[in-house]
């Protein structure tokens, strides 16, 4: 049931500079706008371009209803008339008879299909903002990764998870108010949202996320948030989504999965176990998302080294930061170095140093890393005396390092030092026999992490889609898909409707971009079921 209290407070969107006068808030599961209301007269509502309040709702008739406004002492007299619509008009969740005037007051909810109208005083006029679909969000996120790669830029995406009851009619106005253009937001699930922050500095992203959390709390909505940055937390759509999802978990776990124990991986696991028993350097190769970091952690776990596993993502930091992160620095070594810092190589004494995305390491830093590996000592920035280290090196990359050596973008001697033994993880499309077991493992893992007691099964039809898909994002993409399916599914079976069939079927990326013209909004029937509005 939709009531005034489930929508918003009286001052929810007010602005100090807004001129007096009523506005109609038009809220659908995929868009939000406000329309100025005259102080007297009539205003038609419907899908027709002739209507002053036009709503893009397939459950609305072309001329669906008419608002009647008249000035009376102390305010306005408001009523609405259904113009013989096919699916009816609801005021305070009650269907009104066609052709009769139904009085209402500001703050009452008027439902037309999956769209809600509400008259409010002193409303700011805003442009239309859309709550995009997850498929459209993924496409935009992929585009932004490509743009940032070419421009050497960074950007952020955030995941938001609400707890308890949180109707979209309460959440959408808050998103509109706190997340300004050009940023965009999308629906990840009934209680989950995602935000793409474009061309924004870290302190501004932090401010906006904190503001969003504060506004949600004021509205009585508790939430958790996770922010992933390109390239620090990942350089692909799947990596960023996985990081954002991981930050929402109470334990903030970041590993993606165990390496599959199926036949196709037995030889690799055996080699990894043998490598773990020695101090030989290991180079892990494979496409993005196959689980290179998971294998590195497994090698460290199986080893006899008692020290920590320290990780450096070589693609996620600027050159100067990589240098200080790896080697450390002395107090006063450069402007802002107010205290000495121990580098990762020294902090990992007795343990393992994992150089993720080592193929992205700047060429200028490679000689220093080579010396550290050969001499087993480091020289912090600003220091005059080297310090001994006792670490084991594991490096990972999705690049062809031999080709990089030929292009002279990666040092040959460093490549040989890192390549004591090479472990290549095959892509998931070459391990079809493992996909079903991995999917079921992820269902169990996600349910355990979220405290969900019942484990939904995956229907035969849904598993057919999962097995037929090529999984270009590999294990990471598979886990993302399963995790979102569990967000959407509150029953005992995961069926195809909870899978991203728009990308798992034979649909080209170009067709996804058509969503910007409107198809990228959430399906109305799905959104209506989330919000509790009946599809008359």
mmCIF file of N, CA and C in Angstrom, residues 272-359:
data_model
loop_
_atom_site.group_PDB
_atom_site.id
_atom_site.type_symbol
_atom_site.label_atom_id
_atom_site.label_comp_id
_atom_site.label_asym_id
_atom_site.label_seq_id
_atom_site.Cartn_x
_atom_site.Cartn_y
_atom_site.Cartn_z
ATOM 1 N N UNK A 272 50.782 -25.643 -8.417
ATOM 2 C CA UNK A 272 50.779 -24.570 -7.423
ATOM 3 C C UNK A 272 51.239 -25.098 -6.067
ATOM 4 N N UNK A 273 50.812 -26.297 -5.712
ATOM 5 C CA UNK A 273 51.212 -26.887 -4.434
ATOM 6 C C UNK A 273 52.709 -27.144 -4.397
ATOM 7 N N UNK A 274 53.260 -27.627 -5.517
ATOM 8 C CA UNK A 274 54.700 -27.877 -5.586
ATOM 9 C C UNK A 274 55.474 -26.562 -5.513
ATOM 10 N N UNK A 275 54.958 -25.539 -6.198
ATOM 11 C CA UNK A 275 55.637 -24.244 -6.164
ATOM 12 C C UNK A 275 55.593 -23.636 -4.762
ATOM 13 N N UNK A 276 54.492 -23.859 -4.052
ATOM 14 C CA UNK A 276 54.349 -23.283 -2.719
ATOM 15 C C UNK A 276 55.385 -23.817 -1.744
ATOM 16 N N UNK A 277 55.856 -25.041 -1.995
ATOM 17 C CA UNK A 277 56.804 -25.676 -1.078
ATOM 18 C C UNK A 277 58.200 -25.074 -1.170
ATOM 19 N N UNK A 278 58.465 -24.285 -2.203
ATOM 20 C CA UNK A 278 59.780 -23.674 -2.367
ATOM 21 C C UNK A 278 59.650 -22.157 -2.312
ATOM 22 N N UNK A 279 60.788 -21.465 -2.494
ATOM 23 C CA UNK A 279 60.769 -20.010 -2.500
ATOM 24 C C UNK A 279 60.883 -19.445 -3.911
ATOM 25 N N UNK A 280 60.644 -20.288 -4.913
ATOM 26 C CA UNK A 280 60.767 -19.863 -6.296
ATOM 27 C C UNK A 280 59.726 -18.787 -6.625
ATOM 28 N N UNK A 281 60.127 -17.810 -7.450
ATOM 29 C CA UNK A 281 59.175 -16.790 -7.893
ATOM 30 C C UNK A 281 58.147 -17.425 -8.823
ATOM 31 N N UNK A 282 56.894 -16.977 -8.711
ATOM 32 C CA UNK A 282 55.797 -17.552 -9.500
ATOM 33 C C UNK A 282 55.153 -16.441 -10.319
ATOM 34 N N UNK A 283 54.927 -16.722 -11.597
ATOM 35 C CA UNK A 283 54.214 -15.801 -12.482
ATOM 36 C C UNK A 283 52.884 -16.438 -12.855
ATOM 37 N N UNK A 284 51.788 -15.785 -12.480
ATOM 38 C CA UNK A 284 50.445 -16.293 -12.747
ATOM 39 C C UNK A 284 49.868 -15.521 -13.925
ATOM 40 N N UNK A 285 49.476 -16.234 -14.963
ATOM 41 C CA UNK A 285 48.939 -15.621 -16.170
ATOM 42 C C UNK A 285 47.480 -16.016 -16.357
ATOM 43 N N UNK A 286 46.723 -15.166 -17.001
ATOM 44 C CA UNK A 286 45.328 -15.482 -17.303
ATOM 45 C C UNK A 286 44.541 -14.226 -17.590
ATOM 46 N N UNK A 287 43.392 -14.403 -18.211
ATOM 47 C CA UNK A 287 42.533 -13.274 -18.537
ATOM 48 C C UNK A 287 42.005 -12.613 -17.265
ATOM 49 N N UNK A 288 41.479 -11.423 -17.440
ATOM 50 C CA UNK A 288 40.861 -10.719 -16.314
ATOM 51 C C UNK A 288 39.714 -11.543 -15.740
ATOM 52 N N UNK A 289 39.714 -11.708 -14.421
ATOM 53 C CA UNK A 289 38.601 -12.369 -13.748
ATOM 54 C C UNK A 289 38.723 -13.856 -13.581
ATOM 55 N N UNK A 290 39.844 -14.473 -14.003
ATOM 56 C CA UNK A 290 39.942 -15.936 -13.881
ATOM 57 C C UNK A 290 40.300 -16.368 -12.462
ATOM 58 N N UNK A 291 40.738 -15.439 -11.612
ATOM 59 C CA UNK A 291 41.074 -15.799 -10.241
ATOM 60 C C UNK A 291 42.560 -15.866 -9.967
ATOM 61 N N UNK A 292 43.328 -15.000 -10.630
ATOM 62 C CA UNK A 292 44.786 -15.019 -10.423
ATOM 63 C C UNK A 292 45.145 -14.666 -8.985
ATOM 64 N N UNK A 293 44.439 -13.695 -8.425
ATOM 65 C CA UNK A 293 44.736 -13.317 -7.037
ATOM 66 C C UNK A 293 44.368 -14.426 -6.063
ATOM 67 N N UNK A 294 43.321 -15.180 -6.383
ATOM 68 C CA UNK A 294 42.917 -16.286 -5.514
ATOM 69 C C UNK A 294 43.986 -17.372 -5.515
ATOM 70 N N UNK A 295 44.543 -17.660 -6.693
ATOM 71 C CA UNK A 295 45.604 -18.656 -6.778
ATOM 72 C C UNK A 295 46.852 -18.185 -6.020
ATOM 73 N N UNK A 296 47.147 -16.890 -6.108
ATOM 74 C CA UNK A 296 48.299 -16.351 -5.374
ATOM 75 C C UNK A 296 48.109 -16.526 -3.870
ATOM 76 N N UNK A 297 46.909 -16.254 -3.384
ATOM 77 C CA UNK A 297 46.635 -16.423 -1.959
ATOM 78 C C UNK A 297 46.730 -17.888 -1.553
ATOM 79 N N UNK A 298 46.302 -18.767 -2.452
ATOM 80 C CA UNK A 298 46.378 -20.200 -2.164
ATOM 81 C C UNK A 298 47.831 -20.658 -2.075
ATOM 82 N N UNK A 299 48.678 -20.171 -2.961
ATOM 83 C CA UNK A 299 50.099 -20.530 -2.911
ATOM 84 C C UNK A 299 50.710 -20.065 -1.594
ATOM 85 N N UNK A 300 50.384 -18.848 -1.185
ATOM 86 C CA UNK A 300 50.914 -18.356 0.090
ATOM 87 C C UNK A 300 50.403 -19.195 1.254
ATOM 88 N N UNK A 301 49.130 -19.566 1.209
ATOM 89 C CA UNK A 301 48.556 -20.360 2.303
ATOM 90 C C UNK A 301 49.228 -21.724 2.405
ATOM 91 N N UNK A 302 49.554 -22.319 1.264
ATOM 92 C CA UNK A 302 50.166 -23.646 1.256
ATOM 93 C C UNK A 302 51.659 -23.617 1.568
ATOM 94 N N UNK A 303 52.259 -22.431 1.532
ATOM 95 C CA UNK A 303 53.702 -22.342 1.749
ATOM 96 C C UNK A 303 54.035 -22.441 3.231
ATOM 97 N N UNK A 304 55.332 -22.573 3.517
ATOM 98 C CA UNK A 304 55.781 -22.649 4.903
ATOM 99 C C UNK A 304 56.147 -21.279 5.456
ATOM 100 N N UNK A 305 55.931 -20.242 4.664
ATOM 101 C CA UNK A 305 56.315 -18.895 5.095
ATOM 102 C C UNK A 305 55.320 -18.391 6.142
ATOM 103 N N UNK A 306 55.855 -17.893 7.248
ATOM 104 C CA UNK A 306 55.012 -17.492 8.371
ATOM 105 C C UNK A 306 54.622 -16.019 8.330
ATOM 106 N N UNK A 307 55.269 -15.253 7.449
ATOM 107 C CA UNK A 307 54.974 -13.833 7.367
ATOM 108 C C UNK A 307 53.692 -13.550 6.608
ATOM 109 N N UNK A 308 53.362 -12.258 6.440
ATOM 110 C CA UNK A 308 52.087 -11.896 5.802
ATOM 111 C C UNK A 308 52.147 -11.986 4.279
ATOM 112 N N UNK A 309 50.975 -11.946 3.687
ATOM 113 C CA UNK A 309 50.851 -11.752 2.238
ATOM 114 C C UNK A 309 50.528 -10.280 2.026
ATOM 115 N N UNK A 310 51.420 -9.563 1.344
ATOM 116 C CA UNK A 310 51.175 -8.155 1.053
ATOM 117 C C UNK A 310 50.938 -8.012 -0.445
ATOM 118 N N UNK A 311 49.984 -7.175 -0.798
ATOM 119 C CA UNK A 311 49.517 -7.088 -2.181
ATOM 120 C C UNK A 311 49.688 -5.668 -2.690
ATOM 121 N N UNK A 312 50.199 -5.550 -3.910
ATOM 122 C CA UNK A 312 50.269 -4.255 -4.587
ATOM 123 C C UNK A 312 49.661 -4.397 -5.972
ATOM 124 N N UNK A 313 48.628 -3.603 -6.243
ATOM 125 C CA UNK A 313 48.056 -3.553 -7.589
ATOM 126 C C UNK A 313 48.835 -2.508 -8.375
ATOM 127 N N UNK A 314 49.681 -2.973 -9.280
ATOM 128 C CA UNK A 314 50.570 -2.070 -10.015
ATOM 129 C C UNK A 314 49.807 -1.160 -10.969
ATOM 130 N N UNK A 315 48.553 -1.507 -11.277
ATOM 131 C CA UNK A 315 47.771 -0.686 -12.207
ATOM 132 C C UNK A 315 46.968 0.381 -11.492
ATOM 133 N N UNK A 316 46.913 0.317 -10.174
ATOM 134 C CA UNK A 316 46.006 1.193 -9.461
ATOM 135 C C UNK A 316 46.636 2.421 -8.839
ATOM 136 N N UNK A 317 47.946 2.614 -9.027
ATOM 137 C CA UNK A 317 48.612 3.741 -8.391
ATOM 138 C C UNK A 317 49.482 4.488 -9.386
ATOM 139 N N UNK A 318 49.665 5.773 -9.140
ATOM 140 C CA UNK A 318 50.583 6.560 -9.961
ATOM 141 C C UNK A 318 52.012 6.091 -9.722
ATOM 142 N N UNK A 319 52.906 6.424 -10.658
ATOM 143 C CA UNK A 319 54.288 5.946 -10.589
ATOM 144 C C UNK A 319 54.962 6.311 -9.275
ATOM 145 N N UNK A 320 54.797 7.557 -8.825
ATOM 146 C CA UNK A 320 55.442 7.983 -7.577
ATOM 147 C C UNK A 320 54.884 7.234 -6.384
ATOM 148 N N UNK A 321 53.602 6.906 -6.409
ATOM 149 C CA UNK A 321 52.999 6.180 -5.293
ATOM 150 C C UNK A 321 53.451 4.732 -5.274
ATOM 151 N N UNK A 322 53.601 4.115 -6.456
ATOM 152 C CA UNK A 322 54.083 2.737 -6.511
ATOM 153 C C UNK A 322 55.464 2.650 -5.875
ATOM 154 N N UNK A 323 56.310 3.635 -6.171
ATOM 155 C CA UNK A 323 57.673 3.623 -5.638
ATOM 156 C C UNK A 323 57.670 3.648 -4.115
ATOM 157 N N UNK A 324 56.898 4.560 -3.522
ATOM 158 C CA UNK A 324 56.875 4.642 -2.063
ATOM 159 C C UNK A 324 56.142 3.457 -1.443
ATOM 160 N N UNK A 325 55.121 2.935 -2.130
ATOM 161 C CA UNK A 325 54.420 1.767 -1.612
ATOM 162 C C UNK A 325 55.342 0.555 -1.576
ATOM 163 N N UNK A 326 56.132 0.360 -2.619
ATOM 164 C CA UNK A 326 57.016 -0.796 -2.699
ATOM 165 C C UNK A 326 58.223 -0.657 -1.779
ATOM 166 N N UNK A 327 58.901 0.476 -1.860
ATOM 167 C CA UNK A 327 60.195 0.611 -1.201
ATOM 168 C C UNK A 327 60.146 1.427 0.092
ATOM 169 N N UNK A 328 59.058 2.166 0.332
ATOM 170 C CA UNK A 328 58.968 3.002 1.500
ATOM 171 C C UNK A 328 59.741 4.299 1.330
ATOM 172 N N UNK A 329 59.733 5.137 2.351
ATOM 173 C CA UNK A 329 60.482 6.390 2.279
ATOM 174 C C UNK A 329 60.869 6.836 3.681
ATOM 175 N N UNK A 330 61.872 7.679 3.731
ATOM 176 C CA UNK A 330 62.316 8.240 4.996
ATOM 177 C C UNK A 330 61.561 9.536 5.284
ATOM 178 N N UNK A 331 61.558 9.928 6.538
ATOM 179 C CA UNK A 331 60.949 11.200 6.921
ATOM 180 C C UNK A 331 61.669 12.353 6.218
ATOM 181 N N UNK A 332 60.884 13.242 5.597
ATOM 182 C CA UNK A 332 61.447 14.386 4.906
ATOM 183 C C UNK A 332 62.016 14.079 3.541
ATOM 184 N N UNK A 333 61.770 12.873 3.018
ATOM 185 C CA UNK A 333 62.322 12.503 1.711
ATOM 186 C C UNK A 333 61.741 13.362 0.597
ATOM 187 N N UNK A 334 60.528 13.857 0.789
ATOM 188 C CA UNK A 334 59.893 14.723 -0.198
ATOM 189 C C UNK A 334 58.835 15.540 0.525
ATOM 190 N N UNK A 335 58.302 16.533 -0.165
ATOM 191 C CA UNK A 335 57.284 17.395 0.446
ATOM 192 C C UNK A 335 56.086 16.563 0.887
ATOM 193 N N UNK A 336 55.694 16.680 2.133
ATOM 194 C CA UNK A 336 54.555 15.933 2.652
ATOM 195 C C UNK A 336 54.942 14.660 3.385
ATOM 196 N N UNK A 337 56.252 14.267 3.319
ATOM 197 C CA UNK A 337 56.696 13.055 4.012
ATOM 198 C C UNK A 337 56.991 13.402 5.462
ATOM 199 N N UNK A 338 55.925 13.535 6.244
ATOM 200 C CA UNK A 338 56.075 13.985 7.630
ATOM 201 C C UNK A 338 56.624 12.891 8.531
ATOM 202 N N UNK A 339 56.526 11.660 8.094
ATOM 203 C CA UNK A 339 57.054 10.548 8.877
ATOM 204 C C UNK A 339 57.551 9.458 7.945
ATOM 205 N N UNK A 340 58.386 8.583 8.445
ATOM 206 C CA UNK A 340 58.923 7.494 7.631
ATOM 207 C C UNK A 340 57.822 6.471 7.344
ATOM 208 N N UNK A 341 57.945 5.816 6.218
ATOM 209 C CA UNK A 341 56.966 4.801 5.823
ATOM 210 C C UNK A 341 57.700 3.525 5.428
ATOM 211 N N UNK A 342 57.267 2.400 5.978
ATOM 212 C CA UNK A 342 57.833 1.103 5.615
ATOM 213 C C UNK A 342 57.169 0.623 4.335
ATOM 214 N N UNK A 343 57.955 0.254 3.337
ATOM 215 C CA UNK A 343 57.411 -0.222 2.068
ATOM 216 C C UNK A 343 56.889 -1.642 2.167
ATOM 217 N N UNK A 344 56.126 -2.051 1.162
ATOM 218 C CA UNK A 344 55.528 -3.386 1.173
ATOM 219 C C UNK A 344 56.580 -4.479 1.147
ATOM 220 N N UNK A 345 57.681 -4.243 0.431
ATOM 221 C CA UNK A 345 58.716 -5.275 0.357
ATOM 222 C C UNK A 345 59.312 -5.547 1.734
ATOM 223 N N UNK A 346 59.498 -4.492 2.512
ATOM 224 C CA UNK A 346 60.033 -4.669 3.857
ATOM 225 C C UNK A 346 58.955 -5.167 4.812
ATOM 226 N N UNK A 347 57.716 -4.685 4.637
ATOM 227 C CA UNK A 347 56.615 -5.122 5.508
ATOM 228 C C UNK A 347 56.300 -6.594 5.319
ATOM 229 N N UNK A 348 56.647 -7.140 4.158
ATOM 230 C CA UNK A 348 56.350 -8.542 3.878
ATOM 231 C C UNK A 348 57.410 -9.504 4.342
ATOM 232 N N UNK A 349 58.367 -9.048 5.132
ATOM 233 C CA UNK A 349 59.458 -9.913 5.592
ATOM 234 C C UNK A 349 58.926 -11.219 6.182
ATOM 235 N N UNK A 350 59.489 -12.312 5.711
ATOM 236 C CA UNK A 350 59.064 -13.628 6.160
ATOM 237 C C UNK A 350 57.844 -14.146 5.440
ATOM 238 N N UNK A 351 57.271 -13.322 4.559
ATOM 239 C CA UNK A 351 56.051 -13.719 3.870
ATOM 240 C C UNK A 351 56.159 -13.638 2.361
ATOM 241 N N UNK A 352 55.065 -13.199 1.727
ATOM 242 C CA UNK A 352 54.959 -13.176 0.270
ATOM 243 C C UNK A 352 54.538 -11.800 -0.200
ATOM 244 N N UNK A 353 55.158 -11.334 -1.281
ATOM 245 C CA UNK A 353 54.742 -10.100 -1.936
ATOM 246 C C UNK A 353 54.055 -10.469 -3.244
ATOM 247 N N UNK A 354 52.798 -10.048 -3.385
ATOM 248 C CA UNK A 354 52.021 -10.336 -4.592
ATOM 249 C C UNK A 354 51.906 -9.071 -5.415
ATOM 250 N N UNK A 355 52.521 -9.082 -6.594
ATOM 251 C CA UNK A 355 52.485 -7.939 -7.510
ATOM 252 C C UNK A 355 51.396 -8.197 -8.541
ATOM 253 N N UNK A 356 50.209 -7.676 -8.276
ATOM 254 C CA UNK A 356 49.092 -7.863 -9.201
ATOM 255 C C UNK A 356 49.213 -6.871 -10.355
ATOM 256 N N UNK A 357 48.816 -7.315 -11.550
ATOM 257 C CA UNK A 357 48.904 -6.475 -12.756
ATOM 258 C C UNK A 357 50.331 -5.949 -12.946
ATOM 259 N N UNK A 358 51.315 -6.845 -12.804
ATOM 260 C CA UNK A 358 52.706 -6.417 -12.895
ATOM 261 C C UNK A 358 53.048 -5.898 -14.284
ATOM 262 N N UNK A 359 52.295 -6.317 -15.293
ATOM 263 C CA UNK A 359 52.536 -5.824 -16.645
ATOM 264 C C UNK A 359 52.287 -4.344 -16.798
#
